[in-house]
Amino acid sequence: MSVNQRSTQPGPQGFAGKDRTDESGLKKVVAASMVGTVVEWYEFFLYATAATLVFAVVFFPNAATPLDGIIAAFLTYAVGFIARPLGGIFFGQIGDKLGRKHTLQVTIILVGVATFLMGCLPGFNTIGYWAPALLVVLRFIQGFAVGGEWGGAVLLVAEHSPNKSRGFWASWPQAAVPVGNLLATVVLLTMSFILPEDEFLAWGWRVAFWLSAVIVVIGYYIRTHVSEAPIFLEAREQVEREKSINYGVLEVVKKYPRGILGAMGLRFAENILYYIIVSFSIVYLKTVHEYDTSQLLLALLIAHVVHFLVIPQVGRLSDRFGRKPVYLAGAILGATWAFFAFPMFDTQNPVIIILAVTIGLCFHALMYAGQPAIMAEMFPTRMRYSGVSLGYQVTSIIAGSMAPIIATAILQETGSWVGVALYVLGACVVTGIAVVTLRETRGISLRDVDAEDAHRHGLSARQAAS
């Protein structure tokens, strides 16, 4: 019997095999996962917004044009994306061996320290080229830590979740991402409202980076009060008992290359669309229309609230109708977004601009919400952290990190948004193809995934013995 056939027959009470997690316990796990994710993505997206509004002036003041300065700032932003797969590999290996919880405690401290120090950096006019150089180093550390965060956060929830509602519960860590972005936007919006622009550029932006220290302590504390999922503890015990059973990065690359490529295909358009919406839209409105910074941040703030509310409901839809149809709808609708969003931006009407950004994030949610469940269901427990981290983070190098740079370069070269819209369309075609080639895994038991892995790779006897 195939895994797909078994997927419609979850274990007792809808949970994976022998696992039992009551709803109150599951909510505690979700909260622990979310709070750390909020912290880490607050800091990661704070950099994204600051790269657009601040860093081009503070760290790259000698750029020939404003767009050149923004491109230079986005290149340092891209360093974080390059570091993320390395963090995913490093922490994925540790997470598959030692556990999701301990790995997440390390990543939250690491990203917090890097972000706090960014707020302490002198500008170019004070220490010259050391300023952007140190910014790059700290950005690399930040990206390295975030690279290990996502896989652990979503798997902590996915491995505790009932088979029949894994899409819903595992979407909550995804909903924490717009919350982190929302907090970053609120802080920068507040500082830009209460301070003159020269003071905001001089020191106001730094406050948002310093505040990370407070929320890091809160996030770390909450994460100390959760436990690993039973299915992971059993898999770890088996690996320790049977030394011939491998786990981690090399094993997943060797045994599940198709799963990694499939995860990368799913991620491609979602990642590009997101950064076109939340980063490049600021560039477009600010450089083409000289739109007010505070108004731009306010538009993003409202859109992030809607994004947060929509993501869990989309996760619920993936449990009801399947992972593939919901994801494919996101890819198709996402392909259309830029063609009507940029004309909406050109109206310079605040309400229409907010509507354009909000619609884009709703389309994005159709792809984003189901990712944790889909990717968790692609890989067995013994190498799940490594598999989802590789598929998710490697794609960010060629997708999210490059999207604002490519879009800004297209705008600079052509003076038009049409090329950017075609770029988004092409990305959505790639993801649409990836979705079509995947098998449907709605309702699958993660124990069935492990059992199929054991059978396929000659571990059946040892698996049965466990």
Coordinates of N, CA and C in Angstrom, one line a residue, residues 196-420:
P196 N 12.1 64.2 13.1 CA 12.4 64.7 11.7 C 13.3 63.7 11.0
E197 N 13.3 63.9 9.7 CA 14.0 62.9 8.9 C 15.5 62.8 9.2
D198 N 16.1 64.0 9.5 CA 17.6 63.9 9.8 C 17.9 63.2 11.1
E199 N 17.0 63.3 12.1 CA 17.2 62.6 13.4 C 16.9 61.1 13.2
F200 N 15.8 60.8 12.4 CA 15.5 59.4 12.1 C 16.7 58.7 11.5
L201 N 17.4 59.4 10.5 CA 18.5 58.8 9.8 C 19.7 58.8 10.8
A202 N 19.8 59.7 11.7 CA 21.0 59.8 12.6 C 20.9 58.7 13.7
W203 N 19.8 58.5 14.3 CA 19.7 57.6 15.4 C 18.3 56.9 15.6
G204 N 17.3 57.5 15.1 CA 16.0 56.9 15.3 C 15.8 55.5 14.9
W205 N 16.4 55.1 13.7 CA 16.3 53.8 13.2 C 17.0 52.8 14.1
R206 N 18.0 53.2 14.9 CA 18.7 52.3 15.7 C 17.9 51.7 16.8
V207 N 16.9 52.5 17.3 CA 16.1 52.1 18.4 C 15.4 50.7 18.1
A208 N 14.9 50.6 16.8 CA 14.2 49.4 16.5 C 15.2 48.2 16.6
F209 N 16.4 48.4 16.3 CA 17.4 47.3 16.4 C 17.7 47.0 17.9
W210 N 17.8 48.0 18.7 CA 18.1 47.8 20.1 C 17.0 47.1 20.8
L211 N 15.7 47.3 20.4 CA 14.6 46.7 21.0 C 14.6 45.2 20.9
S212 N 15.4 44.7 19.9 CA 15.4 43.2 19.7 C 15.9 42.5 21.0
A213 N 16.7 43.1 21.8 CA 17.2 42.5 23.0 C 16.1 42.1 24.0
V214 N 15.1 42.9 24.1 CA 14.0 42.7 25.0 C 13.2 41.4 24.5
I215 N 12.8 41.4 23.2 CA 12.0 40.4 22.8 C 12.7 39.0 22.6
V216 N 14.0 39.1 22.4 CA 14.8 37.9 22.4 C 14.8 37.2 23.7
V217 N 14.9 37.9 24.8 CA 14.9 37.3 26.2 C 13.5 36.6 26.4
I218 N 12.4 37.3 26.0 CA 11.1 36.7 26.1 C 10.9 35.5 25.3
G219 N 11.4 35.5 24.0 CA 11.3 34.3 23.2 C 12.1 33.2 23.7
Y220 N 13.3 33.4 24.2 CA 14.1 32.3 24.7 C 13.5 31.7 25.9
Y221 N 12.9 32.5 26.8 CA 12.3 31.9 28.0 C 11.1 31.0 27.6
I222 N 10.3 31.4 26.7 CA 9.1 30.7 26.3 C 9.6 29.3 25.7
R223 N 10.6 29.4 24.9 CA 11.0 28.2 24.2 C 11.7 27.1 25.2
T224 N 12.0 27.5 26.4 CA 12.6 26.6 27.3 C 11.5 25.7 27.9
H225 N 10.2 26.0 27.7 CA 9.1 25.3 28.3 C 8.3 24.4 27.4
V226 N 8.9 23.9 26.3 CA 8.3 23.0 25.4 C 9.1 21.7 25.3
S227 N 8.5 20.7 24.8 CA 9.2 19.4 24.7 C 9.2 18.9 23.2
E228 N 10.1 18.0 22.9 CA 10.1 17.5 21.6 C 8.9 16.6 21.3
A229 N 8.6 16.4 20.0 CA 7.5 15.5 19.7 C 7.9 14.1 19.9
P230 N 7.0 13.2 20.3 CA 7.3 11.8 20.5 C 7.9 11.1 19.3
I231 N 7.4 11.5 18.1 CA 7.9 10.8 16.9 C 9.3 11.1 16.7
F232 N 9.8 12.3 17.0 CA 11.2 12.7 16.9 C 12.0 11.9 17.9
L233 N 11.5 11.9 19.2 CA 12.3 11.2 20.2 C 12.5 9.7 19.9
E234 N 11.5 9.1 19.3 CA 11.6 7.7 18.9 C 12.6 7.5 17.8
A235 N 12.5 8.5 16.8 CA 13.5 8.4 15.7 C 14.9 8.6 16.1
R236 N 15.1 9.5 17.1 CA 16.5 9.8 17.6 C 17.0 8.6 18.4
E237 N 16.1 8.0 19.1 CA 16.5 6.8 19.9 C 16.9 5.6 18.9
Q238 N 16.2 5.5 17.8 CA 16.5 4.4 16.9 C 17.8 4.7 16.2
V239 N 18.1 6.0 15.8 CA 19.4 6.3 15.2 C 20.5 6.0 16.2
E240 N 20.3 6.3 17.5 CA 21.4 6.1 18.4 C 21.6 4.6 18.7
R241 N 20.5 3.8 18.6 CA 20.6 2.4 18.8 C 21.2 1.6 17.6
E242 N 20.7 2.0 16.4 CA 21.1 1.4 15.2 C 22.1 2.3 14.5
K243 N 23.4 2.1 14.7 CA 24.4 3.0 14.2 C 24.5 3.0 12.7
S244 N 23.9 2.0 12.0 CA 23.9 2.0 10.6 C 22.9 2.9 9.9
I245 N 22.0 3.4 10.8 CA 20.9 4.3 10.3 C 21.5 5.7 10.2
N246 N 21.5 6.3 9.1 CA 22.1 7.7 8.9 C 21.0 8.7 9.0
Y247 N 21.4 9.9 9.2 CA 20.4 11.0 9.3 C 21.1 12.3 8.7
G248 N 20.4 13.4 8.7 CA 20.9 14.7 8.4 C 21.1 15.0 6.9
V249 N 22.0 16.0 6.7 CA 22.1 16.7 5.4 C 22.6 15.8 4.3
L250 N 23.7 15.1 4.5 CA 24.2 14.3 3.4 C 23.2 13.1 3.1
E251 N 22.6 12.6 4.1 CA 21.7 11.5 3.9 C 20.4 12.0 3.1
V252 N 19.9 13.2 3.4 CA 18.7 13.6 2.7 C 19.1 14.0 1.3
V253 N 20.3 14.5 1.0 CA 20.7 14.9 -0.4 C 20.8 13.6 -1.2
K254 N 21.3 12.6 -0.5 CA 21.5 11.3 -1.2 C 20.2 10.5 -1.5
K255 N 19.3 10.5 -0.5 CA 18.1 9.7 -0.5 C 16.9 10.4 -1.0
Y256 N 16.9 11.7 -0.9 CA 15.6 12.5 -1.2 C 15.9 13.7 -2.1
P257 N 16.7 13.6 -3.1 CA 17.0 14.8 -4.0 C 15.8 15.3 -4.6
R258 N 14.8 14.4 -5.0 CA 13.6 14.9 -5.6 C 12.8 15.7 -4.6
G259 N 12.8 15.3 -3.4 CA 12.0 16.1 -2.4 C 12.6 17.5 -2.2
I260 N 13.9 17.6 -2.2 CA 14.6 18.9 -2.0 C 14.2 19.8 -3.2
L261 N 14.3 19.2 -4.4 CA 14.0 20.0 -5.6 C 12.6 20.4 -5.6
G262 N 11.7 19.5 -5.2 CA 10.3 19.8 -5.1 C 10.0 21.0 -4.2
A263 N 10.6 20.9 -3.0 CA 10.5 22.0 -2.0 C 11.0 23.3 -2.6
M264 N 12.1 23.3 -3.3 CA 12.7 24.5 -3.9 C 11.7 25.1 -4.9
G265 N 11.1 24.2 -5.7 CA 10.1 24.7 -6.7 C 8.9 25.3 -6.1
L266 N 8.5 24.8 -5.0 CA 7.3 25.4 -4.2 C 7.7 26.7 -3.7
R267 N 8.9 26.9 -3.2 CA 9.4 28.1 -2.6 C 9.6 29.2 -3.5
F268 N 10.0 28.9 -4.8 CA 10.5 29.9 -5.7 C 9.6 31.1 -5.9
A269 N 8.4 30.9 -6.4 CA 7.5 32.0 -6.6 C 7.1 32.7 -5.4
E270 N 6.8 31.9 -4.4 CA 6.3 32.5 -3.1 C 7.3 33.4 -2.5
N271 N 8.6 33.1 -2.6 CA 9.6 33.9 -2.0 C 9.8 35.2 -2.8
I272 N 9.8 35.0 -4.2 CA 10.0 36.2 -5.0 C 8.8 37.2 -4.9
L273 N 7.6 36.6 -4.9 CA 6.4 37.5 -4.8 C 6.4 38.3 -3.5
Y274 N 6.8 37.6 -2.4 CA 6.8 38.3 -1.1 C 7.7 39.5 -1.1
Y275 N 8.9 39.3 -1.6 CA 9.9 40.4 -1.5 C 9.6 41.5 -2.6
I276 N 8.9 41.2 -3.6 CA 8.5 42.2 -4.5 C 7.4 43.1 -3.9
I277 N 6.6 42.4 -3.1 CA 5.5 43.1 -2.4 C 6.0 44.0 -1.3
V278 N 6.8 43.4 -0.4 CA 7.1 44.1 0.8 C 8.4 45.0 0.7
S279 N 9.3 44.7 -0.3 CA 10.5 45.5 -0.4 C 10.5 46.4 -1.7
F280 N 10.3 45.7 -2.8 CA 10.4 46.5 -4.0 C 9.2 47.5 -4.2
S281 N 8.1 47.2 -3.7 CA 7.0 48.2 -3.8 C 7.4 49.5 -3.1
I282 N 8.1 49.4 -2.0 CA 8.6 50.6 -1.3 C 9.6 51.4 -2.3
V283 N 10.5 50.6 -2.9 CA 11.4 51.2 -3.8 C 10.7 51.9 -5.0
Y284 N 9.7 51.2 -5.5 CA 9.0 51.8 -6.7 C 8.2 53.1 -6.3
L285 N 7.5 53.0 -5.2 CA 6.7 54.2 -4.8 C 7.6 55.3 -4.4
K286 N 8.7 55.0 -3.8 CA 9.5 56.1 -3.2 C 10.4 56.8 -4.3
T287 N 10.9 56.0 -5.3 CA 11.7 56.5 -6.3 C 11.0 57.1 -7.5
V288 N 9.9 56.4 -7.9 CA 9.1 56.8 -9.1 C 8.1 57.9 -8.7
H289 N 7.5 57.8 -7.6 CA 6.5 58.8 -7.2 C 6.8 59.6 -6.0
E290 N 8.0 59.4 -5.4 CA 8.5 60.1 -4.2 C 7.4 60.1 -3.1
Y291 N 6.8 58.9 -2.9 CA 5.7 58.7 -2.0 C 6.3 58.8 -0.6
D292 N 5.4 59.4 0.3 CA 5.8 59.6 1.7 C 6.2 58.3 2.4
T293 N 7.3 58.3 3.1 CA 7.8 57.1 3.8 C 6.8 56.6 4.9
S294 N 6.2 57.5 5.6 CA 5.3 57.1 6.7 C 4.1 56.4 6.1
Q295 N 3.6 57.0 5.0 CA 2.4 56.4 4.3 C 2.7 55.0 3.8
L296 N 4.0 54.8 3.3 CA 4.3 53.5 2.8 C 4.4 52.5 3.9
L297 N 4.9 52.8 5.0 CA 5.0 51.9 6.2 C 3.6 51.6 6.7
L298 N 2.7 52.6 6.7 CA 1.4 52.4 7.1 C 0.6 51.4 6.3
A299 N 0.9 51.5 4.9 CA 0.2 50.6 4.0 C 0.7 49.1 4.3
L300 N 2.0 49.0 4.6 CA 2.5 47.7 4.9 C 2.0 47.1 6.2
L301 N 1.8 48.1 7.2 CA 1.3 47.7 8.5 C -0.1 47.0 8.3
I302 N -1.0 47.7 7.6 CA -2.3 47.2 7.4 C -2.3 45.9 6.7
A303 N -1.5 45.8 5.7 CA -1.4 44.5 4.9 C -0.9 43.4 5.7
H304 N 0.1 43.6 6.6 CA 0.6 42.6 7.5 C -0.5 42.0 8.4
V305 N -1.3 42.9 8.9 CA -2.4 42.5 9.8 C -3.3 41.5 9.1
V306 N -3.7 41.9 7.9 CA -4.5 41.0 7.1 C -3.8 39.7 6.8
H307 N -2.6 39.8 6.4 CA -1.8 38.6 6.1 C -1.8 37.6 7.3
F308 N -1.6 38.1 8.5 CA -1.6 37.3 9.7 C -2.9 36.6 9.9
L309 N -4.0 37.3 9.6 CA -5.3 36.7 9.8 C -5.6 35.7 8.8
V310 N -5.1 35.8 7.6 CA -5.5 35.0 6.4 C -4.7 33.6 6.5
I311 N -3.5 33.7 6.9 CA -2.6 32.5 6.8 C -3.2 31.2 7.5
P312 N -3.6 31.3 8.7 CA -4.2 30.1 9.4 C -5.5 29.6 8.6
Q313 N -6.2 30.5 8.1 CA -7.4 30.1 7.4 C -7.1 29.3 6.1
V314 N -6.0 29.8 5.5 CA -5.6 29.1 4.3 C -5.0 27.7 4.7
G315 N -4.3 27.6 5.8 CA -3.9 26.3 6.3 C -5.0 25.4 6.5
R316 N -6.1 25.9 7.0 CA -7.3 25.1 7.2 C -7.9 24.6 5.9
L317 N -7.9 25.5 4.9 CA -8.3 25.1 3.5 C -7.5 24.0 3.0
S318 N -6.2 24.0 3.2 CA -5.3 22.9 2.7 C -5.6 21.6 3.4
D319 N -6.1 21.6 4.6 CA -6.6 20.4 5.2 C -7.9 19.9 4.7
R320 N -8.7 20.8 4.2 CA -10.0 20.4 3.7 C -10.0 20.0 2.2
F321 N -9.3 20.8 1.4 CA -9.3 20.6 0.0 C -8.1 20.0 -0.6
G322 N -7.0 19.9 0.2 CA -5.8 19.4 -0.3 C -4.7 20.4 -0.4
R323 N -3.4 19.9 -0.3 CA -2.3 20.9 -0.4 C -2.1 21.5 -1.8
K324 N -2.3 20.6 -2.8 CA -2.0 21.0 -4.2 C -3.0 22.1 -4.7
P325 N -4.3 21.9 -4.6 CA -5.2 22.9 -5.2 C -5.0 24.3 -4.6
V326 N -4.8 24.3 -3.3 CA -4.7 25.6 -2.7 C -3.4 26.3 -3.1
Y327 N -2.3 25.5 -3.1 CA -1.0 26.1 -3.5 C -1.0 26.5 -5.0
L328 N -1.7 25.7 -5.8 CA -1.7 26.0 -7.3 C -2.5 27.3 -7.5
A329 N -3.6 27.5 -6.7 CA -4.4 28.7 -6.8 C -3.5 29.9 -6.5
G330 N -2.6 29.8 -5.5 CA -1.7 30.9 -5.1 C -0.8 31.2 -6.2
A331 N -0.2 30.2 -6.9 CA 0.7 30.4 -8.0 C 0.0 31.1 -9.2
I332 N -1.2 30.7 -9.5 CA -1.9 31.3 -10.6 C -2.3 32.7 -10.3
L333 N -2.9 33.0 -9.2 CA -3.2 34.3 -8.8 C -2.0 35.2 -8.6
G334 N -1.0 34.7 -8.0 CA 0.3 35.4 -7.9 C 0.8 35.9 -9.2
A335 N 0.7 35.1 -10.2 CA 1.2 35.5 -11.6 C 0.5 36.7 -12.1
T336 N -0.7 37.0 -11.6 CA -1.5 38.1 -12.2 C -1.2 39.4 -11.4
W337 N -0.7 39.3 -10.1 CA -0.7 40.4 -9.2 C 0.0 41.7 -9.7
A338 N 1.2 41.5 -10.2 CA 2.0 42.7 -10.6 C 1.3 43.5 -11.7
F339 N 0.6 42.8 -12.6 CA 0.0 43.4 -13.8 C -1.1 44.4 -13.4
F340 N -1.8 44.2 -12.2 CA -2.8 45.2 -11.8 C -2.3 46.0 -10.6
A341 N -1.3 45.5 -9.9 CA -0.8 46.2 -8.7 C -0.1 47.5 -9.0
F342 N 0.8 47.4 -10.0 CA 1.6 48.6 -10.3 C 0.7 49.7 -10.9
P343 N -0.2 49.5 -11.7 CA -1.2 50.5 -12.1 C -1.9 51.1 -10.9
M344 N -2.2 50.2 -9.9 CA -2.8 50.7 -8.7 C -1.9 51.6 -7.9
F345 N -0.6 51.2 -7.8 CA 0.4 52.1 -7.2 C 0.5 53.5 -7.9
D346 N 0.4 53.4 -9.2 CA 0.5 54.7 -10.0 C -0.6 55.7 -9.7
T347 N -1.7 55.2 -9.1 CA -2.7 56.2 -8.8 C -2.3 57.1 -7.6
Q348 N -1.4 56.6 -6.8 CA -0.9 57.3 -5.6 C -2.0 57.6 -4.6
N349 N -3.1 56.8 -4.8 CA -4.2 56.9 -3.8 C -3.8 56.0 -2.6
P350 N -3.8 56.5 -1.4 CA -3.4 55.6 -0.3 C -4.3 54.4 -0.1
V351 N -5.6 54.5 -0.3 CA -6.5 53.4 -0.1 C -6.2 52.3 -1.2
I352 N -6.0 52.8 -2.4 CA -5.8 51.8 -3.5 C -4.4 51.1 -3.3
I353 N -3.4 51.9 -2.9 CA -2.1 51.3 -2.6 C -2.2 50.2 -1.5
I354 N -2.9 50.5 -0.4 CA -3.1 49.5 0.6 C -3.8 48.3 0.1
L355 N -4.8 48.5 -0.8 CA -5.5 47.4 -1.3 C -4.6 46.5 -2.2
A356 N -3.8 47.1 -3.0 CA -2.9 46.4 -3.9 C -1.9 45.5 -3.1
V357 N -1.3 46.1 -2.0 CA -0.4 45.3 -1.2 C -1.1 44.2 -0.5
T358 N -2.3 44.5 0.0 CA -3.0 43.5 0.8 C -3.4 42.3 -0.1
I359 N -3.9 42.6 -1.3 CA -4.3 41.5 -2.2 C -3.1 40.7 -2.5
G360 N -1.9 41.3 -2.7 CA -0.7 40.6 -3.0 C -0.3 39.6 -1.9
L361 N -0.5 40.1 -0.7 CA -0.1 39.2 0.5 C -1.1 38.1 0.7
C362 N -2.4 38.3 0.3 CA -3.4 37.3 0.3 C -3.1 36.2 -0.7
F363 N -2.7 36.6 -1.9 CA -2.3 35.6 -2.9 C -1.1 34.8 -2.4
H364 N -0.1 35.6 -1.8 CA 1.1 34.9 -1.2 C 0.7 33.9 -0.2
A365 N -0.3 34.2 0.7 CA -0.7 33.3 1.8 C -1.2 32.0 1.2
L366 N -1.8 31.9 0.0 CA -2.2 30.7 -0.5 C -1.1 29.7 -0.8
M367 N 0.1 30.2 -1.0 CA 1.3 29.4 -1.2 C 2.0 29.2 0.2
Y368 N 2.1 30.2 0.9 CA 2.9 30.2 2.1 C 2.4 29.4 3.3
A369 N 1.0 29.4 3.5 CA 0.4 28.8 4.6 C 0.7 27.3 4.7
G370 N 0.6 26.6 3.5 CA 0.7 25.2 3.5 C 2.1 24.6 3.4
Q371 N 3.1 25.5 3.3 CA 4.5 25.0 3.1 C 5.0 24.1 4.3
P372 N 4.8 24.5 5.5 CA 5.3 23.6 6.6 C 4.7 22.2 6.5
A373 N 3.4 22.1 6.3 CA 2.8 20.7 6.3 C 3.3 20.0 5.0
I374 N 3.3 20.6 3.9 CA 3.7 19.9 2.7 C 5.2 19.4 2.8
M375 N 6.1 20.3 3.2 CA 7.5 20.0 3.3 C 7.8 18.9 4.4
A376 N 7.1 19.0 5.5 CA 7.2 18.0 6.6 C 6.8 16.7 6.1
E377 N 5.8 16.6 5.2 CA 5.3 15.3 4.7 C 6.1 14.8 3.6
M378 N 7.1 15.5 3.1 CA 8.0 15.0 2.1 C 9.2 14.2 2.6
F379 N 9.5 14.3 3.9 CA 10.8 13.7 4.4 C 10.5 12.9 5.7
P380 N 11.2 11.8 5.9 CA 11.1 11.1 7.1 C 11.7 11.8 8.3
T381 N 11.3 11.4 9.5 CA 11.7 12.1 10.7 C 13.2 12.2 10.9
R382 N 14.0 11.2 10.5 CA 15.4 11.1 10.8 C 16.2 12.2 10.0
M383 N 15.6 12.7 8.9 CA 16.3 13.7 8.2 C 15.3 14.9 7.8
R384 N 14.3 15.0 8.5 CA 13.2 16.0 8.1 C 13.7 17.5 8.3
Y385 N 14.4 17.7 9.4 CA 14.9 19.1 9.6 C 15.9 19.5 8.5
S386 N 16.8 18.6 8.2 CA 17.7 18.9 7.1 C 17.0 19.1 5.7
G387 N 16.1 18.2 5.5 CA 15.4 18.3 4.2 C 14.6 19.6 4.0
V388 N 13.8 19.9 5.0 CA 13.0 21.1 4.8 C 13.8 22.4 4.9
S389 N 14.9 22.4 5.6 CA 15.8 23.6 5.7 C 16.5 23.8 4.4
L390 N 17.0 22.7 3.8 CA 17.6 22.8 2.5 C 16.7 23.3 1.4
G391 N 15.5 22.7 1.3 CA 14.6 23.1 0.3 C 14.1 24.5 0.4
Y392 N 13.9 24.9 1.7 CA 13.4 26.3 2.0 C 14.5 27.3 1.8
Q393 N 15.7 27.1 2.4 CA 16.7 28.1 2.5 C 17.5 28.3 1.3
V394 N 17.9 27.2 0.6 CA 18.7 27.3 -0.6 C 18.0 28.2 -1.7
T395 N 16.7 28.0 -1.8 CA 15.9 28.7 -2.7 C 16.0 30.2 -2.5
S396 N 16.1 30.6 -1.2 CA 16.2 32.1 -0.9 C 17.3 32.8 -1.6
I397 N 18.4 32.1 -1.9 CA 19.5 32.7 -2.5 C 19.2 33.2 -3.9
I398 N 18.5 32.4 -4.7 CA 18.2 32.7 -6.1 C 16.8 33.4 -6.2
A399 N 16.0 33.4 -5.1 CA 14.7 33.9 -5.2 C 14.6 35.2 -4.4
G400 N 14.3 35.1 -3.1 CA 14.1 36.3 -2.3 C 15.2 37.3 -2.2
S401 N 16.5 36.8 -2.1 CA 17.6 37.7 -2.0 C 17.8 38.5 -3.3
M402 N 17.5 37.9 -4.4 CA 17.8 38.6 -5.7 C 16.6 39.4 -6.2
A403 N 15.4 39.0 -5.7 CA 14.2 39.7 -6.2 C 14.2 41.2 -6.2
P404 N 14.5 41.8 -5.0 CA 14.5 43.3 -5.0 C 15.6 43.9 -5.9
I405 N 16.8 43.1 -5.9 CA 17.9 43.6 -6.8 C 17.5 43.6 -8.2
I406 N 17.0 42.4 -8.7 CA 16.6 42.3 -10.1 C 15.5 43.2 -10.4
A407 N 14.5 43.4 -9.6 CA 13.4 44.3 -9.9 C 13.9 45.7 -10.0
T408 N 14.8 46.1 -9.0 CA 15.3 47.5 -9.0 C 16.1 47.8 -10.3
A409 N 16.9 46.8 -10.7 CA 17.7 46.9 -11.9 C 16.8 47.0 -13.1
I410 N 15.8 46.2 -13.2 CA 14.8 46.3 -14.3 C 14.2 47.7 -14.4
L411 N 13.8 48.2 -13.2 CA 13.2 49.5 -13.2 C 14.2 50.6 -13.6
Q412 N 15.4 50.5 -13.2 CA 16.5 51.4 -13.5 C 16.8 51.4 -15.0
E413 N 16.8 50.2 -15.6 CA 17.1 50.0 -17.0 C 16.0 50.4 -17.9
T414 N 14.8 50.1 -17.6 CA 13.7 50.3 -18.5 C 12.8 51.5 -18.1
G415 N 12.8 51.8 -16.8 CA 11.9 52.9 -16.4 C 10.5 52.5 -16.3
S416 N 10.2 51.2 -16.3 CA 8.9 50.6 -16.4 C 8.7 49.4 -15.4
W417 N 7.5 49.2 -15.0 CA 7.2 48.1 -14.1 C 6.9 46.8 -14.9
V418 N 6.7 46.9 -16.2 CA 6.3 45.7 -17.0 C 7.3 44.6 -16.9
G419 N 8.6 44.9 -16.9 CA 9.6 43.8 -16.8 C 9.5 43.1 -15.5
V420 N 9.2 43.9 -14.4 CA 9.1 43.3 -13.1 C 7.9 42.3 -13.1

